[in-house]
PDB file of C-alpha atoms in Angstrom:
ATOM      1  CA  UNK A   1     -46.587 -99.176  -6.176  1.00 45.00           C
ATOM      2  CA  UNK A   2     -49.770-101.232  -6.312  1.00 44.00           C
ATOM      3  CA  UNK A   3     -47.996-103.545  -8.730  1.00 45.00           C
ATOM      4  CA  UNK A   4     -45.229-104.176  -6.172  1.00 45.00           C
ATOM      5  CA  UNK A   5     -47.695-104.979  -3.410  1.00 42.00           C
ATOM      6  CA  UNK A   6     -49.714-107.182  -5.762  1.00 37.00           C
ATOM      7  CA  UNK A   7     -46.596-109.017  -6.846  1.00 38.00           C
ATOM      8  CA  UNK A   8     -45.786-109.852  -3.245  1.00 39.00           C
ATOM      9  CA  UNK A   9     -49.299-111.021  -2.465  1.00 36.00           C
ATOM     10  CA  UNK A  10     -49.545-113.076  -5.656  1.00 32.00           C
ATOM     11  CA  UNK A  11     -46.165-114.652  -5.019  1.00 35.00           C
ATOM     12  CA  UNK A  12     -47.426-115.722  -1.599  1.00 35.00           C
ATOM     13  CA  UNK A  13     -44.528-114.092   0.200  1.00 38.00           C
ATOM     14  CA  UNK A  14     -46.739-112.480   2.841  1.00 37.00           C
ATOM     15  CA  UNK A  15     -48.280-115.367   4.671  1.00 34.00           C
ATOM     16  CA  UNK A  16     -49.456-113.339   7.633  1.00 35.00           C
ATOM     17  CA  UNK A  17     -50.481-109.709   7.950  1.00 37.00           C
ATOM     18  CA  UNK A  18     -47.407-107.583   8.471  1.00 41.00           C
ATOM     19  CA  UNK A  19     -47.617-104.135  10.014  1.00 49.00           C
ATOM     20  CA  UNK A  20     -44.606-101.877  10.347  1.00 51.00           C
ATOM     21  CA  UNK A  21     -44.482 -98.383  11.753  1.00 80.00           C
ATOM     22  CA  UNK A  22     -44.000 -96.752   8.369  1.00 94.00           C
ATOM     23  CA  UNK A  23     -46.181 -97.708   5.426  1.00 94.00           C
ATOM     24  CA  UNK A  24     -45.485 -97.732   1.689  1.00 95.00           C
ATOM     25  CA  UNK A  25     -45.616 -94.155   0.442  1.00 96.00           C
ATOM     26  CA  UNK A  26     -44.341 -92.672   3.728  1.00 97.00           C
ATOM     27  CA  UNK A  27     -41.193 -90.574   3.599  1.00 97.00           C
ATOM     28  CA  UNK A  28     -38.388 -92.440   5.376  1.00 98.00           C
ATOM     29  CA  UNK A  29     -36.682 -90.312   8.041  1.00 98.00           C
ATOM     30  CA  UNK A  30     -33.164 -89.405   6.945  1.00 98.00           C
ATOM     31  CA  UNK A  31     -30.404 -90.356   9.371  1.00 98.00           C
ATOM     32  CA  UNK A  32     -26.717 -90.922   9.869  1.00 98.00           C
ATOM     33  CA  UNK A  33     -25.458 -93.537  12.293  1.00 98.00           C
ATOM     34  CA  UNK A  34     -22.265 -95.180  13.448  1.00 98.00           C
ATOM     35  CA  UNK A  35     -21.955 -98.480  11.645  1.00 98.00           C
ATOM     36  CA  UNK A  36     -19.472-101.268  11.098  1.00 98.00           C
ATOM     37  CA  UNK A  37     -18.717-103.625   8.259  1.00 98.00           C
ATOM     38  CA  UNK A  38     -15.979-106.204   8.448  1.00 96.00           C
ATOM     39  CA  UNK A  39     -15.165-104.916  11.934  1.00 95.00           C
ATOM     40  CA  UNK A  40     -14.376-101.415  10.627  1.00 97.00           C
ATOM     41  CA  UNK A  41     -16.318 -98.326  11.747  1.00 97.00           C
ATOM     42  CA  UNK A  42     -17.811 -95.764   9.386  1.00 98.00           C
ATOM     43  CA  UNK A  43     -20.683 -93.302   9.348  1.00 98.00           C
ATOM     44  CA  UNK A  44     -23.672 -94.578   7.408  1.00 98.00           C
ATOM     45  CA  UNK A  45     -25.807 -91.900   5.745  1.00 98.00           C
ATOM     46  CA  UNK A  46     -29.197 -92.904   4.395  1.00 98.00           C
ATOM     47  CA  UNK A  47     -29.225 -89.860   2.095  1.00 98.00           C
ATOM     48  CA  UNK A  48     -25.887 -90.816   0.560  1.00 98.00           C
ATOM     49  CA  UNK A  49     -26.869 -94.464   0.153  1.00 98.00           C
ATOM     50  CA  UNK A  50     -30.110 -93.495  -1.612  1.00 98.00           C
ATOM     51  CA  UNK A  51     -28.090 -91.675  -4.277  1.00 97.00           C
ATOM     52  CA  UNK A  52     -26.871 -95.111  -5.421  1.00 95.00           C
ATOM     53  CA  UNK A  53     -30.219 -96.909  -5.399  1.00 96.00           C
ATOM     54  CA  UNK A  54     -32.756 -98.358  -2.985  1.00 98.00           C
ATOM     55  CA  UNK A  55     -31.854 -99.170   0.602  1.00 98.00           C
ATOM     56  CA  UNK A  56     -32.950-102.221   2.542  1.00 98.00           C
ATOM     57  CA  UNK A  57     -32.973-101.137   6.180  1.00 98.00           C
ATOM     58  CA  UNK A  58     -33.785-103.880   8.613  1.00 98.00           C
ATOM     59  CA  UNK A  59     -34.198-103.485  12.336  1.00 97.00           C
ATOM     60  CA  UNK A  60     -33.559-106.395  14.657  1.00 96.00           C
ATOM     61  CA  UNK A  61     -33.818-106.715  18.448  1.00 95.00           C
ATOM     62  CA  UNK A  62     -30.332-107.690  19.638  1.00 95.00           C
ATOM     63  CA  UNK A  63     -27.054-108.824  18.142  1.00 96.00           C
ATOM     64  CA  UNK A  64     -25.887-112.346  18.963  1.00 96.00           C
ATOM     65  CA  UNK A  65     -29.348-113.652  19.841  1.00 93.00           C
ATOM     66  CA  UNK A  66     -30.659-116.726  18.043  1.00 94.00           C
ATOM     67  CA  UNK A  67     -33.160-115.116  15.632  1.00 94.00           C
ATOM     68  CA  UNK A  68     -30.961-112.112  14.916  1.00 95.00           C
ATOM     69  CA  UNK A  69     -27.975-114.337  14.169  1.00 95.00           C
ATOM     70  CA  UNK A  70     -30.051-116.460  11.780  1.00 96.00           C
ATOM     71  CA  UNK A  71     -31.297-113.305  10.051  1.00 97.00           C
ATOM     72  CA  UNK A  72     -27.759-111.894   9.745  1.00 97.00           C
ATOM     73  CA  UNK A  73     -26.508-115.163   8.233  1.00 96.00           C
ATOM     74  CA  UNK A  74     -29.367-115.193   5.727  1.00 97.00           C
ATOM     75  CA  UNK A  75     -28.828-111.554   4.743  1.00 97.00           C
ATOM     76  CA  UNK A  76     -25.090-112.269   4.393  1.00 97.00           C
ATOM     77  CA  UNK A  77     -25.817-115.171   2.050  1.00 97.00           C
ATOM     78  CA  UNK A  78     -28.051-112.897  -0.051  1.00 98.00           C
ATOM     79  CA  UNK A  79     -25.859-109.768   0.111  1.00 98.00           C
ATOM     80  CA  UNK A  80     -24.504-110.209  -3.420  1.00 98.00           C
ATOM     81  CA  UNK A  81     -28.056-110.588  -4.758  1.00 97.00           C
ATOM     82  CA  UNK A  82     -29.087-107.305  -3.127  1.00 98.00           C
ATOM     83  CA  UNK A  83     -26.020-105.571  -4.577  1.00 97.00           C
ATOM     84  CA  UNK A  84     -26.704-107.054  -8.028  1.00 95.00           C
ATOM     85  CA  UNK A  85     -30.188-105.531  -7.863  1.00 95.00           C
ATOM     86  CA  UNK A  86     -28.656-102.143  -7.005  1.00 95.00           C
ATOM     87  CA  UNK A  87     -29.605-102.066  -3.324  1.00 97.00           C
ATOM     88  CA  UNK A  88     -27.639-101.091  -0.255  1.00 98.00           C
ATOM     89  CA  UNK A  89     -28.287-103.378   2.703  1.00 98.00           C
ATOM     90  CA  UNK A  90     -27.941-102.298   6.335  1.00 98.00           C
ATOM     91  CA  UNK A  91     -29.110-103.754   9.630  1.00 98.00           C
ATOM     92  CA  UNK A  92     -29.689-101.752  12.803  1.00 98.00           C
ATOM     93  CA  UNK A  93     -30.256-102.500  16.455  1.00 97.00           C
ATOM     94  CA  UNK A  94     -29.941-100.813  19.834  1.00 96.00           C
ATOM     95  CA  UNK A  95     -26.525-102.422  20.330  1.00 97.00           C
ATOM     96  CA  UNK A  96     -23.382-100.329  20.765  1.00 98.00           C
ATOM     97  CA  UNK A  97     -20.849 -99.833  17.998  1.00 98.00           C
ATOM     98  CA  UNK A  98     -18.444-102.149  19.873  1.00 98.00           C
ATOM     99  CA  UNK A  99     -21.014-104.939  19.652  1.00 98.00           C
ATOM    100  CA  UNK A 100     -21.854-104.121  16.024  1.00 98.00           C
ATOM    101  CA  UNK A 101     -18.184-104.200  15.068  1.00 98.00           C
ATOM    102  CA  UNK A 102     -17.948-107.789  16.295  1.00 98.00           C
ATOM    103  CA  UNK A 103     -21.383-108.772  14.905  1.00 97.00           C
ATOM    104  CA  UNK A 104     -20.491-107.380  11.459  1.00 97.00           C
ATOM    105  CA  UNK A 105     -17.575-109.784  11.236  1.00 97.00           C
ATOM    106  CA  UNK A 106     -18.823-112.865  13.040  1.00 96.00           C
ATOM    107  CA  UNK A 107     -22.475-113.012  12.017  1.00 96.00           C
ATOM    108  CA  UNK A 108     -22.772-110.677   9.016  1.00 96.00           C
ATOM    109  CA  UNK A 109     -19.620-112.350   7.696  1.00 97.00           C
ATOM    110  CA  UNK A 110     -18.127-109.056   6.483  1.00 97.00           C
ATOM    111  CA  UNK A 111     -20.828-108.903   3.778  1.00 97.00           C
ATOM    112  CA  UNK A 112     -22.909-105.896   4.891  1.00 97.00           C
ATOM    113  CA  UNK A 113     -22.923-103.229   7.595  1.00 98.00           C
ATOM    114  CA  UNK A 114     -24.846-103.012  10.830  1.00 98.00           C
ATOM    115  CA  UNK A 115     -25.525 -99.722  12.569  1.00 98.00           C
ATOM    116  CA  UNK A 116     -25.636 -98.868  16.257  1.00 98.00           C
ATOM    117  CA  UNK A 117     -28.602 -96.987  17.713  1.00 98.00           C
ATOM    118  CA  UNK A 118     -28.088 -97.276  21.492  1.00 97.00           C
ATOM    119  CA  UNK A 119     -30.335 -94.286  22.239  1.00 96.00           C
ATOM    120  CA  UNK A 120     -33.101 -95.661  19.966  1.00 96.00           C
ATOM    121  CA  UNK A 121     -33.351 -92.373  18.035  1.00 97.00           C
ATOM    122  CA  UNK A 122     -33.521 -93.941  14.561  1.00 97.00           C
ATOM    123  CA  UNK A 123     -35.537 -96.890  15.821  1.00 96.00           C
ATOM    124  CA  UNK A 124     -38.103 -94.471  17.272  1.00 95.00           C
ATOM    125  CA  UNK A 125     -38.131 -92.333  14.099  1.00 96.00           C
ATOM    126  CA  UNK A 126     -39.068 -95.460  12.149  1.00 96.00           C
ATOM    127  CA  UNK A 127     -41.661 -96.433  14.756  1.00 93.00           C
ATOM    128  CA  UNK A 128     -39.774 -99.693  15.166  1.00 94.00           C
ATOM    129  CA  UNK A 129     -39.681 -99.979  18.976  1.00 92.00           C
ATOM    130  CA  UNK A 130     -40.868-103.390  20.090  1.00 88.00           C
ATOM    131  CA  UNK A 131     -44.145-103.033  21.963  1.00 82.00           C
ATOM    132  CA  UNK A 132     -43.267-105.524  24.699  1.00 75.00           C
ATOM    133  CA  UNK A 133     -39.890-105.191  26.410  1.00 68.00           C
ATOM    134  CA  UNK A 134     -37.592-108.196  26.544  1.00 70.00           C
ATOM    135  CA  UNK A 135     -37.720-110.644  29.466  1.00 72.00           C
ATOM    136  CA  UNK A 136     -34.970-108.576  31.114  1.00 76.00           C
ATOM    137  CA  UNK A 137     -37.001-105.373  30.676  1.00 75.00           C
ATOM    138  CA  UNK A 138     -34.861-103.941  27.866  1.00 85.00           C
ATOM    139  CA  UNK A 139     -36.504-101.793  25.241  1.00 89.00           C
ATOM    140  CA  UNK A 140     -35.360-102.974  21.799  1.00 92.00           C
ATOM    141  CA  UNK A 141     -36.452-102.701  18.201  1.00 93.00           C
ATOM    142  CA  UNK A 142     -38.984-104.971  16.636  1.00 93.00           C
ATOM    143  CA  UNK A 143     -37.949-107.114  13.655  1.00 95.00           C
ATOM    144  CA  UNK A 144     -38.969-104.827  10.778  1.00 96.00           C
ATOM    145  CA  UNK A 145     -37.602-104.622   7.257  1.00 97.00           C
ATOM    146  CA  UNK A 146     -38.045-101.641   4.962  1.00 97.00           C
ATOM    147  CA  UNK A 147     -37.214-101.079   1.330  1.00 98.00           C
ATOM    148  CA  UNK A 148     -36.670 -97.375   0.663  1.00 98.00           C
ATOM    149  CA  UNK A 149     -36.624 -96.040  -2.907  1.00 98.00           C
ATOM    150  CA  UNK A 150     -34.043 -93.451  -4.018  1.00 97.00           C
ATOM    151  CA  UNK A 151     -36.701 -90.727  -3.689  1.00 97.00           C
ATOM    152  CA  UNK A 152     -36.719 -91.445   0.066  1.00 98.00           C
ATOM    153  CA  UNK A 153     -40.139 -93.084   0.156  1.00 98.00           C
ATOM    154  CA  UNK A 154     -40.858 -96.438   1.724  1.00 97.00           C
ATOM    155  CA  UNK A 155     -41.929 -98.892  -0.975  1.00 97.00           C
ATOM    156  CA  UNK A 156     -42.200-101.927   1.297  1.00 97.00           C
ATOM    157  CA  UNK A 157     -42.390-102.713   4.994  1.00 95.00           C
ATOM    158  CA  UNK A 158     -42.600-106.052   6.729  1.00 95.00           C
ATOM    159  CA  UNK A 159     -42.883-106.905  10.416  1.00 94.00           C
ATOM    160  CA  UNK A 160     -42.533-110.430  11.735  1.00 93.00           C
ATOM    161  CA  UNK A 161     -40.679-111.678  14.795  1.00 92.00           C
ATOM    162  CA  UNK A 162     -39.480-114.691  12.792  1.00 94.00           C
ATOM    163  CA  UNK A 163     -36.545-113.853  10.510  1.00 92.00           C
ATOM    164  CA  UNK A 164     -37.581-116.308   7.787  1.00 88.00           C
ATOM    165  CA  UNK A 165     -39.335-114.106   5.206  1.00 95.00           C
ATOM    166  CA  UNK A 166     -37.481-110.806   5.684  1.00 97.00           C
ATOM    167  CA  UNK A 167     -34.733-111.635   3.202  1.00 97.00           C
ATOM    168  CA  UNK A 168     -36.992-113.287   0.617  1.00 97.00           C
ATOM    169  CA  UNK A 169     -39.575-110.493   0.721  1.00 97.00           C
ATOM    170  CA  UNK A 170     -37.195-107.540   0.569  1.00 98.00           C
ATOM    171  CA  UNK A 171     -35.116-109.136  -2.184  1.00 98.00           C
ATOM    172  CA  UNK A 172     -38.259-109.701  -4.285  1.00 98.00           C
ATOM    173  CA  UNK A 173     -39.213-106.021  -3.901  1.00 97.00           C
ATOM    174  CA  UNK A 174     -35.689-104.813  -4.711  1.00 97.00           C
ATOM    175  CA  UNK A 175     -35.572-106.988  -7.823  1.00 97.00           C
ATOM    176  CA  UNK A 176     -38.997-105.710  -8.914  1.00 97.00           C
ATOM    177  CA  UNK A 177     -37.847-102.129  -8.367  1.00 96.00           C
ATOM    178  CA  UNK A 178     -34.622-102.831 -10.298  1.00 94.00           C
ATOM    179  CA  UNK A 179     -36.559-104.274 -13.231  1.00 94.00           C
ATOM    180  CA  UNK A 180     -38.716-101.140 -13.344  1.00 94.00           C
ATOM    181  CA  UNK A 181     -35.761 -98.712 -12.919  1.00 89.00           C
ATOM    182  CA  UNK A 182     -32.662-100.348 -14.484  1.00 77.00           C
ATOM    183  CA  UNK A 183     -30.864 -97.049 -15.143  1.00 73.00           C
ATOM    184  CA  UNK A 184     -31.272 -95.893 -11.526  1.00 66.00           C
ATOM    185  CA  UNK A 185     -29.611 -98.991 -10.066  1.00 51.00           C
ATOM    186  CA  UNK A 186     -25.941 -98.119  -9.855  1.00 50.00           C
ATOM    187  CA  UNK A 187     -25.039 -99.373  -6.381  1.00 43.00           C
ATOM    188  CA  UNK A 188     -21.846-101.383  -6.263  1.00 40.00           C
ATOM    189  CA  UNK A 189     -21.765-102.126  -2.561  1.00 40.00           C
TER     190      UNK A 189
END
């Protein structure tokens, strides 16, 4: 684990301190959630996804907003790289499944799923609620990315309101994990 953190710091990927609710070594709360990929609904199960390899779970404030759209586009462009490294990728926000269905097609470009958490239950379990409400007073998630190993433990967390480094950082960790566990990486998302 220390090697993973060192690799990130040496590579200069963490330019500012990043603090997420869960820390490396913490057990990630298991969950199932309504999700959509390519406009089609399904039930996402973290436990089932972890059987295939690590999971990149990223929380974002609101679908169809500027930063969240940029982040979705960037994750979509990198989706094949995550899959090649054996990782399942999923985004989650407070939005409804109707919104996520549309977002999964238009902004995620049918490349990866997004889950709906309108009651904030998963967002709260991951301590990912944004401290300050939005200008309209809505409570939303912060922009936090986690990499969760198949044993259910968080191996990386990153919080930054800018979407820029979330993809680069999580992909570096997933690739490092894959290199250290090549026989455990069987995801074919």
